[in-house]
Short mmCIF file of C-alpha atoms in Angstrom, two decimals:
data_model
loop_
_atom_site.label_atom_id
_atom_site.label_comp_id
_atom_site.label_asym_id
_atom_site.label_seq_id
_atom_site.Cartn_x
_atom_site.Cartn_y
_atom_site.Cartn_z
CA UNK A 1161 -42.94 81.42 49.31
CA UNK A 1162 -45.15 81.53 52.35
CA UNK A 1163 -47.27 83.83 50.40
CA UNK A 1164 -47.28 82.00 47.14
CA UNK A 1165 -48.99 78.97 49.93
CA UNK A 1166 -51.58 81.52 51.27
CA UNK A 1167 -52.47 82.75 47.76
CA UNK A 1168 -53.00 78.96 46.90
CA UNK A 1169 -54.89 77.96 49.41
CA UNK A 1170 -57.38 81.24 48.66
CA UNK A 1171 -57.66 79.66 44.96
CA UNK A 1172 -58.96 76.41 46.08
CA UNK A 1173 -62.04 77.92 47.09
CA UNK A 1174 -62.54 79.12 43.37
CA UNK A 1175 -62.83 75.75 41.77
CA UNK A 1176 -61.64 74.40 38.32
CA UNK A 1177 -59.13 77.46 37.98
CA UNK A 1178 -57.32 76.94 41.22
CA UNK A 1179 -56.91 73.11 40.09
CA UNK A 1180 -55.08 74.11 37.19
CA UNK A 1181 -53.29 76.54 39.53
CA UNK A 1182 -52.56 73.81 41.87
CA UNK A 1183 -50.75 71.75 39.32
CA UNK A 1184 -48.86 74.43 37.59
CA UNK A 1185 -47.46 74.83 41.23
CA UNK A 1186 -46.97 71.50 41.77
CA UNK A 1187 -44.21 71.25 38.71
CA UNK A 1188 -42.46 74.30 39.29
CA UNK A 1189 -41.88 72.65 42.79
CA UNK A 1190 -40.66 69.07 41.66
CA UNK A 1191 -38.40 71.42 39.07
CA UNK A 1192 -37.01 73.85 41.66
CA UNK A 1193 -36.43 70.74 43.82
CA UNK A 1194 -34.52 68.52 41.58
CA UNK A 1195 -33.23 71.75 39.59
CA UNK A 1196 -29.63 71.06 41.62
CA UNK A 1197 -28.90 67.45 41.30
CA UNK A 1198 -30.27 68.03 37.18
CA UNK A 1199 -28.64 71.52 36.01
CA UNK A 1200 -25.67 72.33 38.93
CA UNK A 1201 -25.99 75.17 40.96
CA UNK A 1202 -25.65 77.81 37.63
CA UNK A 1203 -28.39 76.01 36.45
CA UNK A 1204 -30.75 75.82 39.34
CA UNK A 1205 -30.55 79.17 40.27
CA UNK A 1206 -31.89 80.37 36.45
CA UNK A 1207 -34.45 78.34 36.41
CA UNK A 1208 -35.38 79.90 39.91
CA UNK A 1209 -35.65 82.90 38.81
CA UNK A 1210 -37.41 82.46 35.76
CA UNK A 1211 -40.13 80.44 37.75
CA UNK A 1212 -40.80 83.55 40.27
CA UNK A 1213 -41.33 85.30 37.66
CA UNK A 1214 -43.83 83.19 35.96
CA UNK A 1215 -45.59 82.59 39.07
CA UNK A 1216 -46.20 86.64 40.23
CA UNK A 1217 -47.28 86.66 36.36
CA UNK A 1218 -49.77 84.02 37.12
CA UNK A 1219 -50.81 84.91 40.99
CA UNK A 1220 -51.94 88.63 39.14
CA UNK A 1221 -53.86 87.10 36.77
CA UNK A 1222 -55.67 84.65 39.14
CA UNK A 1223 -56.12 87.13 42.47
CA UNK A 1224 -59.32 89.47 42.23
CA UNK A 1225 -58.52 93.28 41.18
CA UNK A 1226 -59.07 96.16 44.01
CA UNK A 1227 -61.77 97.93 42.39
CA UNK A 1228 -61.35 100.85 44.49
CA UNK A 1229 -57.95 101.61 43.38
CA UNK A 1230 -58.34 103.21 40.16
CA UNK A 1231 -53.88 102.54 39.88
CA UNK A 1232 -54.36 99.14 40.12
CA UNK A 1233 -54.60 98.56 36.23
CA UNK A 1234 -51.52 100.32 36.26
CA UNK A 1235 -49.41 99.07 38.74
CA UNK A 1236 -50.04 95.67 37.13
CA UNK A 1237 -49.23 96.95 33.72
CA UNK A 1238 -45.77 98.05 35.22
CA UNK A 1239 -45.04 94.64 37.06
CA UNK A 1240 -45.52 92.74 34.48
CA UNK A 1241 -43.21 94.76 32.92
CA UNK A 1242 -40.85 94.30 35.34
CA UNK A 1243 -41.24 90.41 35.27
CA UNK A 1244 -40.77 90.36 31.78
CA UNK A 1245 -37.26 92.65 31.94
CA UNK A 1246 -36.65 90.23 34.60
CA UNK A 1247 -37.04 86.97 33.07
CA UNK A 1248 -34.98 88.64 29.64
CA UNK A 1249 -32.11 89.67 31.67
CA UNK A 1250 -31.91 86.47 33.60
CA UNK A 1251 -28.15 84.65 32.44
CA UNK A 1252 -28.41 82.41 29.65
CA UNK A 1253 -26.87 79.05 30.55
CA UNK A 1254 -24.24 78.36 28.57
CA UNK A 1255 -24.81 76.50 25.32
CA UNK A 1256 -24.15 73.12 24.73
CA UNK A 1257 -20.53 72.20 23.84
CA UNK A 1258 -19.79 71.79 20.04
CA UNK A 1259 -17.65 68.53 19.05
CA UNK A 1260 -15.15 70.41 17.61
CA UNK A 1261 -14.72 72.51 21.03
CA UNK A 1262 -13.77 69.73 22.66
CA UNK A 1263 -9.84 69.91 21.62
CA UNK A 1264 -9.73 73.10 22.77
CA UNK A 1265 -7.78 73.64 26.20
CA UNK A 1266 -9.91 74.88 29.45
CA UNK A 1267 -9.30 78.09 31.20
CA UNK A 1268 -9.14 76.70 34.67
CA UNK A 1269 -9.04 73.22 35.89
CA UNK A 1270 -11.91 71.19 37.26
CA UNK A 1271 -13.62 72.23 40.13
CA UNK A 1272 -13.15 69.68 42.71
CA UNK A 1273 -16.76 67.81 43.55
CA UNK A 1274 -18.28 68.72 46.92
CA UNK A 1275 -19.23 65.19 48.87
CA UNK A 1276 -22.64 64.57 48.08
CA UNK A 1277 -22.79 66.62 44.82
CA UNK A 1278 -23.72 65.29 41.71
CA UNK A 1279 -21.27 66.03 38.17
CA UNK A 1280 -22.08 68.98 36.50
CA UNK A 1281 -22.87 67.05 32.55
CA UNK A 1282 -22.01 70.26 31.15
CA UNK A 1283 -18.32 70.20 32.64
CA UNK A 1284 -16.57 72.70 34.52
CA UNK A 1285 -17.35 76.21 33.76
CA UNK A 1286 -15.60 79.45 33.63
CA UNK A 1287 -16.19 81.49 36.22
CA UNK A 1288 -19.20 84.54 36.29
CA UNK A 1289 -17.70 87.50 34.08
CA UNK A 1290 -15.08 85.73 32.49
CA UNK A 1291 -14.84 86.49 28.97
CA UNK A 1292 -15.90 82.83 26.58
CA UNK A 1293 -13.28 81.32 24.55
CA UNK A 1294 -14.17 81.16 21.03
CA UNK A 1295 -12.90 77.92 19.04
CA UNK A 1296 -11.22 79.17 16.07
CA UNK A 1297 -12.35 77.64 12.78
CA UNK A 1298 -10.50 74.29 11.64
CA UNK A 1299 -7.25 76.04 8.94
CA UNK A 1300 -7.67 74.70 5.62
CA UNK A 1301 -3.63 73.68 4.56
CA UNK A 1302 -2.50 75.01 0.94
CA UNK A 1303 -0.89 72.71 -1.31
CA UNK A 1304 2.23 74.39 -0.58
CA UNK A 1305 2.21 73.90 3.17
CA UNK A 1306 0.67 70.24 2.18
CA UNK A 1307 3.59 69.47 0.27
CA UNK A 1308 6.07 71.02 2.97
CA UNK A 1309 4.47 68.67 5.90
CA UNK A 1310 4.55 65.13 3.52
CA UNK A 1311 8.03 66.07 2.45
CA UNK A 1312 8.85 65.15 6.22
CA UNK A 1313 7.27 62.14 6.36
CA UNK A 1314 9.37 60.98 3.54
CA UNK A 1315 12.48 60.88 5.59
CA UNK A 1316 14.20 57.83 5.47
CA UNK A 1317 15.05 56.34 9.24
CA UNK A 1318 18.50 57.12 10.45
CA UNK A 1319 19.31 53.62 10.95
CA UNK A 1320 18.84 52.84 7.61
CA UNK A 1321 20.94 55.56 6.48
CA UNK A 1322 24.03 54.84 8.24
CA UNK A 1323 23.61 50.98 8.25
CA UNK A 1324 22.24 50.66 4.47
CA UNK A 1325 25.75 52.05 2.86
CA UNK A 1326 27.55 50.48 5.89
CA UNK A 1327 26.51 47.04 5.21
CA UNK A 1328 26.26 47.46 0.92
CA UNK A 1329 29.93 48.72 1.13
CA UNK A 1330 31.31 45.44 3.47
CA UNK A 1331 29.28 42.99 0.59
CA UNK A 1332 30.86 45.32 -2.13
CA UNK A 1333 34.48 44.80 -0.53
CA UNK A 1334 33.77 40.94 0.10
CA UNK A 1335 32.89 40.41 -3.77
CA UNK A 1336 35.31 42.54 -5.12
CA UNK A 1337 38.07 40.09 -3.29
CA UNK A 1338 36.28 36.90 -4.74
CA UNK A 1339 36.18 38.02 -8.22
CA UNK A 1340 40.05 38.79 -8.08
CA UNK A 1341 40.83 35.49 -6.68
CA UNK A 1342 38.53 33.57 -8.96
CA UNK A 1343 39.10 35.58 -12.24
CA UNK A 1344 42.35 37.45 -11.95
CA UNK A 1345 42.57 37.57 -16.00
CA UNK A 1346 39.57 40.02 -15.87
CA UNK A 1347 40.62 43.34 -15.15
CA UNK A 1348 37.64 44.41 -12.91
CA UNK A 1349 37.89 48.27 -11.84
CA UNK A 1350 36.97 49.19 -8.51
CA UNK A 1351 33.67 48.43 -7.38
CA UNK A 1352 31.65 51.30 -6.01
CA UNK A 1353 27.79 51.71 -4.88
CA UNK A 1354 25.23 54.03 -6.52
CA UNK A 1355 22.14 55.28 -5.86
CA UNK A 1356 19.03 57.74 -4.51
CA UNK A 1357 20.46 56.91 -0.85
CA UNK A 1358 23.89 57.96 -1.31
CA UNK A 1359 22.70 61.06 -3.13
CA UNK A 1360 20.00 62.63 -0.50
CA UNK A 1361 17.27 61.25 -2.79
CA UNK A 1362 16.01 58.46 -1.32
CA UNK A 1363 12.67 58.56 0.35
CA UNK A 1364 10.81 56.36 2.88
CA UNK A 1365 12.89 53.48 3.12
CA UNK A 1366 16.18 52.35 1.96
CA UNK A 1367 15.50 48.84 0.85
CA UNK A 1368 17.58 48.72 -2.60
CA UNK A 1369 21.62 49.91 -3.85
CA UNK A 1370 23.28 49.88 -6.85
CA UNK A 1371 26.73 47.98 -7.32
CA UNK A 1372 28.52 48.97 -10.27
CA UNK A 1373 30.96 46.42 -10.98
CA UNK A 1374 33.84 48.63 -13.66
CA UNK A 1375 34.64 46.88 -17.08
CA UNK A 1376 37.92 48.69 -17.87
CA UNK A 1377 38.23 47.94 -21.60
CA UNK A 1378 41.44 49.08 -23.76
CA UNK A 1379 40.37 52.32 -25.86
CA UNK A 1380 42.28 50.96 -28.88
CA UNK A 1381 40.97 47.68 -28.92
CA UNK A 1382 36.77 49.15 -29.00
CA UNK A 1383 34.38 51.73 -30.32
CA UNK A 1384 31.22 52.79 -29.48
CA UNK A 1385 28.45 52.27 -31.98
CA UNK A 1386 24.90 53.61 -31.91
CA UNK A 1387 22.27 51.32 -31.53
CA UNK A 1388 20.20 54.52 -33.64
CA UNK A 1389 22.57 52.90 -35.96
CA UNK A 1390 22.01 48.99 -35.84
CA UNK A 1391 18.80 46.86 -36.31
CA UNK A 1392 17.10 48.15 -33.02
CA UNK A 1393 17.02 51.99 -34.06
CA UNK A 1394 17.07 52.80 -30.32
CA UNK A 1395 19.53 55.82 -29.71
CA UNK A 1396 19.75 54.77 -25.92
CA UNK A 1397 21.15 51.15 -26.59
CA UNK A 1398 25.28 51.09 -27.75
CA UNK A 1399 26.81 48.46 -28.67
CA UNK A 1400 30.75 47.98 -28.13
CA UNK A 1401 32.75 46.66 -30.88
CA UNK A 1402 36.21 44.61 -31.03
CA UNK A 1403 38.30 46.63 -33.83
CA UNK A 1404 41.72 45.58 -35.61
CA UNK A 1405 41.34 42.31 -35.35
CA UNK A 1406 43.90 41.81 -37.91
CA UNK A 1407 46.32 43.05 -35.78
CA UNK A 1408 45.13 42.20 -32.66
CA UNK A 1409 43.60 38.99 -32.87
CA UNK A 1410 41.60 37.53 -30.57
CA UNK A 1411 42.70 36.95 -26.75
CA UNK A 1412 44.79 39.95 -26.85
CA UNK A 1413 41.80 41.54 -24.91
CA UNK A 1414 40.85 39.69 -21.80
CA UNK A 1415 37.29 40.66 -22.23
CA UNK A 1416 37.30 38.69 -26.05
CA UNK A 1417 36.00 35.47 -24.03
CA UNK A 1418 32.44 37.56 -23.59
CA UNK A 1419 32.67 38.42 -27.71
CA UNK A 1420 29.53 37.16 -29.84
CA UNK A 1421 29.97 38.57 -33.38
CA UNK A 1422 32.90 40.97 -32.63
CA UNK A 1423 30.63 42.52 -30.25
CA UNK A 1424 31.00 42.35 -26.07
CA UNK A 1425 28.17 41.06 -25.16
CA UNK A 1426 26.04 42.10 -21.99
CA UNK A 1427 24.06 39.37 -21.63
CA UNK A 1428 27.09 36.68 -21.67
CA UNK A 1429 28.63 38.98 -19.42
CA UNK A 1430 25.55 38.62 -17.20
CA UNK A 1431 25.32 35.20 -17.07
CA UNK A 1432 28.99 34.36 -16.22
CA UNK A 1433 28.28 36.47 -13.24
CA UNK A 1434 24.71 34.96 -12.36
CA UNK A 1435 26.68 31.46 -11.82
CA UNK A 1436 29.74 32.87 -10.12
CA UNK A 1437 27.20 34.52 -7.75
CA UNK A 1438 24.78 31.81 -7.15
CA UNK A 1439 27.40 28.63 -7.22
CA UNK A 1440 30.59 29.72 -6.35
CA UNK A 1441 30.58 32.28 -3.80
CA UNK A 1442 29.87 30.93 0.15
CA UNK A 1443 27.07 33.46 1.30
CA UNK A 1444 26.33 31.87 4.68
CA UNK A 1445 30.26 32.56 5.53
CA UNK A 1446 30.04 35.77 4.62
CA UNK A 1447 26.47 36.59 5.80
CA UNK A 1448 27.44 34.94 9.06
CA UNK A 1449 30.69 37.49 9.79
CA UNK A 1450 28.51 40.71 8.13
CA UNK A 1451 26.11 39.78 10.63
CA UNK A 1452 23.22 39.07 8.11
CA UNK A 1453 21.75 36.43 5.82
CA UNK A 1454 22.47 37.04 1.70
CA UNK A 1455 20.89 35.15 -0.77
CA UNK A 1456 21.22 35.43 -4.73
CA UNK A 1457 18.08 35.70 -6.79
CA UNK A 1458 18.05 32.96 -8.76
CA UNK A 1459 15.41 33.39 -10.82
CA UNK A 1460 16.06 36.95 -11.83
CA UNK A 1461 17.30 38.13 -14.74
CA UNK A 1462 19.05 40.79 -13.02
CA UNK A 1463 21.74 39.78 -10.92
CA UNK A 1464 20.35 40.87 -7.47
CA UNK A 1465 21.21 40.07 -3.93
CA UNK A 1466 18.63 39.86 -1.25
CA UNK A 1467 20.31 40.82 2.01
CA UNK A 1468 18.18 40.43 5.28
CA UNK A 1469 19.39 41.86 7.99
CA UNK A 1470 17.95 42.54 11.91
CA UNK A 1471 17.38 46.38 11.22
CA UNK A 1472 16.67 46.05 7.08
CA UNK A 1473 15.71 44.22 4.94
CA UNK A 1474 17.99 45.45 1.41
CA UNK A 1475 17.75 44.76 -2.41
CA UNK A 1476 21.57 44.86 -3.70
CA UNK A 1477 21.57 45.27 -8.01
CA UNK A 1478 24.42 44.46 -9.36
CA UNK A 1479 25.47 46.12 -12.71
CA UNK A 1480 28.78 45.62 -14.69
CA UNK A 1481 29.40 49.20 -16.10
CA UNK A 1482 31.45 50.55 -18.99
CA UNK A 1483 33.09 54.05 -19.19
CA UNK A 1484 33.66 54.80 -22.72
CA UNK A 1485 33.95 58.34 -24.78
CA UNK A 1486 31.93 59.84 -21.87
CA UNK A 1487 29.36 57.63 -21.83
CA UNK A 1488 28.02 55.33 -19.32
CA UNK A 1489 26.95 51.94 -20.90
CA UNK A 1490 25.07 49.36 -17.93
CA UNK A 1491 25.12 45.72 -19.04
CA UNK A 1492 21.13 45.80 -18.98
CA UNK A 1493 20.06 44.61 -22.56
CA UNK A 1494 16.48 44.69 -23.54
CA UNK A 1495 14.60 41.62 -23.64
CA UNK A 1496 14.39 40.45 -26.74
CA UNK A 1497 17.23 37.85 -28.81
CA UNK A 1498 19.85 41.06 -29.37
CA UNK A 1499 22.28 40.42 -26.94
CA UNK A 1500 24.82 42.83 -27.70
CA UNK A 1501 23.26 46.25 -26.31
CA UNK A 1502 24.30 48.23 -23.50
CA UNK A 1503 21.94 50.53 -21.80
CA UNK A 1504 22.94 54.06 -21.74
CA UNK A 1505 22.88 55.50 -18.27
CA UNK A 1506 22.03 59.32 -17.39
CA UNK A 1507 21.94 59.19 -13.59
CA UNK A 1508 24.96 60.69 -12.70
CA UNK A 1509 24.29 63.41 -15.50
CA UNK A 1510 20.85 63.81 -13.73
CA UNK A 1511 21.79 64.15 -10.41
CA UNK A 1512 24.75 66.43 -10.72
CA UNK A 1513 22.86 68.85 -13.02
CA UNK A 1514 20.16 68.73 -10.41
CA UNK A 1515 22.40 69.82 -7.76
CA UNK A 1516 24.09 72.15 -10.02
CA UNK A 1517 20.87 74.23 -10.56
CA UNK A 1518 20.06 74.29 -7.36
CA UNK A 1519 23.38 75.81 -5.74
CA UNK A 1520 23.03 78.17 -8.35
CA UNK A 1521 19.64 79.40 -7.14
CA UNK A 1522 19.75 77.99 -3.87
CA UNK A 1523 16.28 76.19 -5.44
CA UNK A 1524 13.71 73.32 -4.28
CA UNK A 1525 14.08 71.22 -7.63
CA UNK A 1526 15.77 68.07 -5.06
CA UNK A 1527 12.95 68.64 -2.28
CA UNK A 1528 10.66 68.40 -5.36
CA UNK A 1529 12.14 65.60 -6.73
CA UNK A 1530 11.92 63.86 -3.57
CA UNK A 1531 7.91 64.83 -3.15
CA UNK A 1532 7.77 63.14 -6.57
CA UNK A 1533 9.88 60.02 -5.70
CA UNK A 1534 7.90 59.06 -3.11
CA UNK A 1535 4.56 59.59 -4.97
CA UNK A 1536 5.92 57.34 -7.46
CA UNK A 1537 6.55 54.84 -5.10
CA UNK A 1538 3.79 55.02 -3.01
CA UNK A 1539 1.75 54.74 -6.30
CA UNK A 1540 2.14 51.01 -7.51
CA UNK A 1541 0.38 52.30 -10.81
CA UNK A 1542 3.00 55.23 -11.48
CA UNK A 1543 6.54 53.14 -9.93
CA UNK A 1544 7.97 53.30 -13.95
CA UNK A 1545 7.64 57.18 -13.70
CA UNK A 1546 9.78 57.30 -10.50
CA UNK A 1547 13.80 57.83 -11.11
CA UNK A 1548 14.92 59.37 -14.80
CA UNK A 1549 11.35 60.18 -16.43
CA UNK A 1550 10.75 62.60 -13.15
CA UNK A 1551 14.05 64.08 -13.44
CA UNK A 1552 13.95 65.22 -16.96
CA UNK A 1553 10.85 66.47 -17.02
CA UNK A 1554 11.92 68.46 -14.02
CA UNK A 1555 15.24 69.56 -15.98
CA UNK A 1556 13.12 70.37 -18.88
CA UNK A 1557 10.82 72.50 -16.85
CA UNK A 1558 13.73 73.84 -15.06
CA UNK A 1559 14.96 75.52 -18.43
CA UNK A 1560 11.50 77.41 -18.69
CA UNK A 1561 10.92 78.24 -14.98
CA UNK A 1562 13.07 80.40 -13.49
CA UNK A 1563 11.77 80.73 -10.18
CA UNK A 1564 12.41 77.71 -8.63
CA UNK A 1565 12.62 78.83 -4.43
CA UNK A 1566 10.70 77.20 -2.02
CA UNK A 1567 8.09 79.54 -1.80
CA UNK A 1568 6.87 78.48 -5.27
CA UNK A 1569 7.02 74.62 -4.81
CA UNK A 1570 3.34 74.27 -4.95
CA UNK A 1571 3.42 75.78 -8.28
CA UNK A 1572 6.79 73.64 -10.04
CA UNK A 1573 4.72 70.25 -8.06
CA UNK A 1574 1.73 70.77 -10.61
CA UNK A 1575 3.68 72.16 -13.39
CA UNK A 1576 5.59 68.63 -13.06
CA UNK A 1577 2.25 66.70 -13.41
CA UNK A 1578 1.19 68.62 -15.76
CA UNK A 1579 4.19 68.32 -18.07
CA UNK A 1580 4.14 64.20 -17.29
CA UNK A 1581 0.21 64.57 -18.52
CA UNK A 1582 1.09 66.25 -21.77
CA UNK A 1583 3.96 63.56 -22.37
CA UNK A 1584 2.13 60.48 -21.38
CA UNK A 1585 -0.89 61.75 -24.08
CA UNK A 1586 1.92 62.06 -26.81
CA UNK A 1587 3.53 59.01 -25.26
CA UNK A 1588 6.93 60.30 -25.55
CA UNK A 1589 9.02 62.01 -22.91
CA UNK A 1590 12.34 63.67 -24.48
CA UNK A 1591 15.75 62.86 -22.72
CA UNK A 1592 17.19 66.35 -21.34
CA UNK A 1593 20.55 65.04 -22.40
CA UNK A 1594 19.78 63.25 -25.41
CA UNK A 1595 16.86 65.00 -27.54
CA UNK A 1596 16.62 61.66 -29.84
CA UNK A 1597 15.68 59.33 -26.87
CA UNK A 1598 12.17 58.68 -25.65
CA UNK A 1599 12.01 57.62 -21.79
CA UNK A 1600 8.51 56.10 -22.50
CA UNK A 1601 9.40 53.74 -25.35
CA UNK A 1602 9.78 50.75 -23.01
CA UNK A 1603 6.52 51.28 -21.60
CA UNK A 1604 3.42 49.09 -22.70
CA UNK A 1605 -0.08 51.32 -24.27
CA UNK A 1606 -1.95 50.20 -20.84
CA UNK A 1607 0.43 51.27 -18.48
CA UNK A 1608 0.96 54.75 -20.22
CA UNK A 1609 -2.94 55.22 -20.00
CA UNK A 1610 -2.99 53.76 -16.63
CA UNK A 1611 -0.38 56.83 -15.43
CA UNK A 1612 -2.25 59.50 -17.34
CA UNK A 1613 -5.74 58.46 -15.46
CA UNK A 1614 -3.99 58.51 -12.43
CA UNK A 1615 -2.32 61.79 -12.93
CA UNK A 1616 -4.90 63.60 -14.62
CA UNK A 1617 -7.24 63.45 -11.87
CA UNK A 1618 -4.28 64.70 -9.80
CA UNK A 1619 -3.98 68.11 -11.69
CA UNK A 1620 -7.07 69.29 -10.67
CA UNK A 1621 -6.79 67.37 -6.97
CA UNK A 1622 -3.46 67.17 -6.67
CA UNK A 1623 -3.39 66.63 -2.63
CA UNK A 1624 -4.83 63.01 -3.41
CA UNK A 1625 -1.41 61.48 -4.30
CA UNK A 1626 0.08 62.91 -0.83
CA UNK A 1627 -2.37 60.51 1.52
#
């Protein structure tokens, strides 16, 4: 340095040139001096270097050439050289942390600050010679590993699950008692709960159950009769007729009472019920020793019990059921002023054929169905797809697809959607057990083009209906 002064000092003398000198040296000391406190000590020391180069560059080019040494050209060729080679090999500082980088772990923790020192902005550093950690590139999911990770988020909480069927099953046993008591003449089979929860299906929360209430009728006293075959020409209504009344008049049957034009009729059924429940029975008593507060929907049409409790809030549908020439009739008659139809049920056919296949082929077709389920419900536009319309198109697609393991659930998912596509544009989806039904006949025009919008733009997208 004490040089560099002397060399300075000789410029001076030389006017306008050793101004310009002067000030050129006048930076590269205020940046050497506050290089430290600015860049760290990595920092500092680069720049150092890179200004004694610069400045031998500069004092040649300013200081007057020895004439007499015919090498001097030379020798002055070669340092520069050397002062370029010197300023290329000087250590690049490291380069400026990337966002992404920042979620990456560090090498070494934090160097402790020295009293007096000021924070390095770049962080702590690895140390000289240590190789760099490269961030790796952000992994773009498949659908199948999509669908894997939101088929765990559809778990329903474990409270739920053990206090859901705990609490459904103590209402179920305090009702059952009533309805003996109050109507002995009824012969009322045993009542028993139904449902996605009870059969691993469930997803996200369990906030509704299914109590079937058993009408046990006498076999010789009804028959079954189509309702392809009456005035509604809908296959999946029945209708359940008194026979030989000439020898068995009326009031042999205890179920006659219910009888409007020799036919048991759901919806008087339904509304003997809807009064028992909402006038007769004392819900605060027996909310108060279930632990919970149980209140009858008036209003509904349905008979449905809304059951709050500390831990769940639960929906509680009750359906009177009959069992007839393996068929499963619910008393849930369409709206409308025929009041004789009974709703053909497939659920327990669904489920146990579902199960069936898989064990067979230890398959994904329930993990599926659960994806499904809880797109359905997460969907308010697509909640009438949700239950028996996924299921049989998943049967259906289960008798053309063979390979139904885990591996391939990506590939069954958008077969699914597409098959629900195709059947929403025809605007009939066949029942897998009975060929003659259509699932989508009680579905209005706008809400079947409502569900194809929404699902068409899932085929090609289909990760939009997992957020």
């Amino acid at each position: 340095m004490a040089a560099f002064w002397q060399q300075r000092g000789r410029r001076q003398e030389n006017g306008g040139l050793g101004s310009v000198i002067d000030g050129l040296g006048s930076v590269f000391d205020v940046l050497l001096a506050n290089a430290r406190l600015v860049l760290g000590v990595s920092g500092a020391a680069v720049l150092a270097i890179a200004t004694l180069a610069v400045k031998r560059l500069i004092d040649r080019a300013t200081s007057p050439r020895d004439e007499g040494d015919p090498k001097a050209e030379q020798k002055s060729l070669e340092e520069s050289w050397q002062d370029l080679a010197l300023i290329k090999t000087t250590p690049k500082p490291p380069k400026k942390q990337r966002r992404e980088d920042l979620s990456e772990p560090l090498l070494s923790p934090a160097r402790p600050l020295v009293p007096g020192e000021a924070p390095d902005p770049r962080g702590s550093s690895a140390p000289l010679g240590a190789p760099q950690v490269k961030s790796s590139p952000l992994r773009c999911l498949t659908l199948q590993e999509k669908l894997l990770s939101h088929s765990s988020q559809l778990a329903v909480p474990e409270i739920q699950v053990s206090l859901v069927p705990q609490l459904a099953r103590s209402i179920c046993t305090q009702l059952q008692n009533f309805l003996r008591n109050k109507c002995p003449e009824l012969p009322f089979g045993r009542f028993f709960l139904s449902g996605a929860l009870l059969d691993g299906l469930e997803v996200l929360a369990a906030d509704h159950i299914h109590l079937m209430l058993p009408v046990v009728l006498d076999a010789g006293l009804w028959s079954l009769i189509s309702g392809e075959d009456t005035v509604v020409r809908n296959p999946q209504y029945w209708m359940i007729k008194r026979i030989d009344l000439g020898y068995f008049p009326r009031g042999c049957s205890p179920w006659d009472r219910f009888i409007v034009g020799r036919y048991l009729s759901s919806s008087v059924l339904n509304e003997t019920l809807h009064k028992l429940l909402v006038a007769s029975i004392n819900w605060p008593a027996i909310g108060g020793l279930l632990g919970c507060a149980i209140h009858p929907v008036v209003a509904s049409r349905e008979l449905k019990l809304e059951v709050k409790h500390d831990q769940v809030d639960l929906s509680i549908t009750l359906f009177p059921v009959v069992e007839m020439e393996d068929k499963v009739l619910l008393a849930v008659p369409p709206e409308g002023l025929v009041e004789n139809l009974w709703l053909e049920s497939f659920y327990r056919a669904e489920v146990s054929r579902v199960k069936q296949l898989d064990a067979g082929d230890s398959g994904a077709r329930q993990l599926c169905l659960r994806i499904l389920n809880g797109v359905c419900k997460s969907q308010p536009s697509l909640h009438k797809l949700g239950g028996s319309p996924v299921t049989h198109v998943l049967l259906h697609l289960s008798d053309a697809a063979s390979d139904w393991a885990e591996e391939s659930l990506a590939d069954r998912f958008q077969q699914v959607l597409e098959e629900l596509v195709a059947s929403l544009e025809k605007g009939v989806l066949r029942s897998y057990f009975n060929p003659k039904i259509n699932l989508f006949s009680g579905l209005l025009e706008e809400e079947i083009d409502e569900m194809g919008f929404v699902l068409y733009r899932a085929i090609s997208e289909p990760e939009v209906l997992l957020k």
